[in-house]
């Protein structure tokens, strides 16, 4: 997990920095309505977030008709504490406050996302912990609309 140290506002961005065309655009725009979209393959059922234009398992072409809305709940698979961010010059800068970064399997999806964890102490983090998305106050249709994930309840 120590390999995930790129931090650009949301690690989500670092992990999914590629452009996947219309579906990715739709995914990002839907964040303004506090919706998390995924694509579900009609052939094998593999569900991936953010949406992709081809199934990663069976390469079936996917389109808007294959978009499904997720609940925003998931389970923590693992986490890491991030203390530094790249300074853009090949080195690292210390963060004022360490950031908890979780690998989360969203309930209705098969893929894993990486997101900041909030409202939780590192000691409370265990594998399988149920978490849910927390949206920033004013959503704008940007990846940063996903503020962080927090434990359910
Ligand atoms: Zn498939």
Short mmCIF file of C-alpha atoms in Angstrom, two decimals, residues 27-106:
data_model
loop_
_atom_site.label_atom_id
_atom_site.label_comp_id
_atom_site.label_asym_id
_atom_site.label_seq_id
_atom_site.Cartn_x
_atom_site.Cartn_y
_atom_site.Cartn_z
CA UNK A 27 -19.66 9.87 -13.92
CA UNK A 28 -18.06 13.18 -12.95
CA UNK A 29 -21.18 15.24 -13.79
CA UNK A 30 -23.39 12.88 -11.74
CA UNK A 31 -21.30 13.63 -8.68
CA UNK A 32 -23.06 17.03 -8.59
CA UNK A 33 -26.28 15.09 -7.87
CA UNK A 34 -24.44 12.99 -5.28
CA UNK A 35 -24.64 9.93 -7.48
CA UNK A 36 -21.90 7.36 -7.91
CA UNK A 37 -22.13 5.63 -11.28
CA UNK A 38 -20.53 2.40 -12.41
CA UNK A 39 -20.76 0.31 -15.56
CA UNK A 40 -22.17 -3.21 -15.28
CA UNK A 41 -21.18 -5.58 -18.06
CA UNK A 42 -24.29 -7.11 -19.71
CA UNK A 43 -22.31 -10.23 -20.59
CA UNK A 44 -20.37 -11.17 -17.42
CA UNK A 45 -21.87 -8.81 -14.84
CA UNK A 46 -18.54 -7.29 -13.77
CA UNK A 47 -19.28 -3.89 -12.28
CA UNK A 48 -16.58 -1.26 -12.27
CA UNK A 49 -16.30 2.26 -10.91
CA UNK A 50 -15.59 4.75 -12.38
CA UNK A 51 -17.31 3.57 -15.58
CA UNK A 52 -15.25 2.17 -18.43
CA UNK A 53 -15.99 1.90 -22.12
CA UNK A 54 -14.93 -1.74 -22.21
CA UNK A 55 -15.35 -4.51 -19.65
CA UNK A 56 -11.97 -5.27 -18.07
CA UNK A 57 -12.91 -8.96 -17.77
CA UNK A 58 -14.44 -9.88 -21.12
CA UNK A 59 -13.81 -6.73 -23.23
CA UNK A 60 -17.48 -6.26 -24.06
CA UNK A 61 -18.12 -2.72 -25.26
CA UNK A 62 -20.03 -0.73 -22.67
CA UNK A 63 -22.27 2.29 -23.12
CA UNK A 64 -24.60 4.61 -21.30
CA UNK A 65 -27.23 1.85 -21.12
CA UNK A 66 -24.86 -0.12 -18.89
CA UNK A 67 -24.56 2.58 -16.22
CA UNK A 68 -25.83 1.70 -12.75
CA UNK A 69 -26.09 3.85 -9.65
CA UNK A 70 -24.27 2.73 -6.52
CA UNK A 71 -25.40 3.26 -2.93
CA UNK A 72 -22.16 4.91 -1.86
CA UNK A 73 -21.60 2.25 0.78
CA UNK A 74 -18.77 -0.22 0.81
CA UNK A 75 -16.26 -2.18 2.82
CA UNK A 76 -12.74 -1.22 3.75
CA UNK A 77 -10.22 -3.69 2.35
CA UNK A 78 -7.06 -2.03 3.59
CA UNK A 79 -5.71 1.39 4.39
CA UNK A 80 -2.52 3.33 4.56
CA UNK A 81 -1.41 6.47 6.36
CA UNK A 82 0.00 9.05 4.00
CA UNK A 83 2.48 11.48 5.55
CA UNK A 84 3.98 13.05 2.46
CA UNK A 85 3.03 14.21 -1.01
CA UNK A 86 5.26 14.51 -4.05
CA UNK A 87 6.57 18.07 -4.38
CA UNK A 88 6.69 17.89 -8.16
CA UNK A 89 10.49 18.08 -8.16
CA UNK A 90 11.17 14.43 -7.47
CA UNK A 91 11.04 14.82 -3.69
CA UNK A 92 8.35 14.76 -1.03
CA UNK A 93 6.72 17.37 1.17
CA UNK A 94 5.40 16.54 4.64
CA UNK A 95 1.66 16.96 5.14
CA UNK A 96 0.56 19.06 8.15
CA UNK A 97 -1.73 16.25 9.15
CA UNK A 98 -1.37 12.63 7.97
CA UNK A 99 -4.10 11.48 5.61
CA UNK A 100 -5.79 8.10 5.91
CA UNK A 101 -6.20 6.50 2.54
CA UNK A 102 -8.48 3.48 2.18
CA UNK A 103 -8.94 0.80 -0.45
CA UNK A 104 -12.71 0.40 -0.59
CA UNK A 105 -14.85 -2.17 -2.36
CA UNK A 106 -18.17 -0.47 -3.05
#
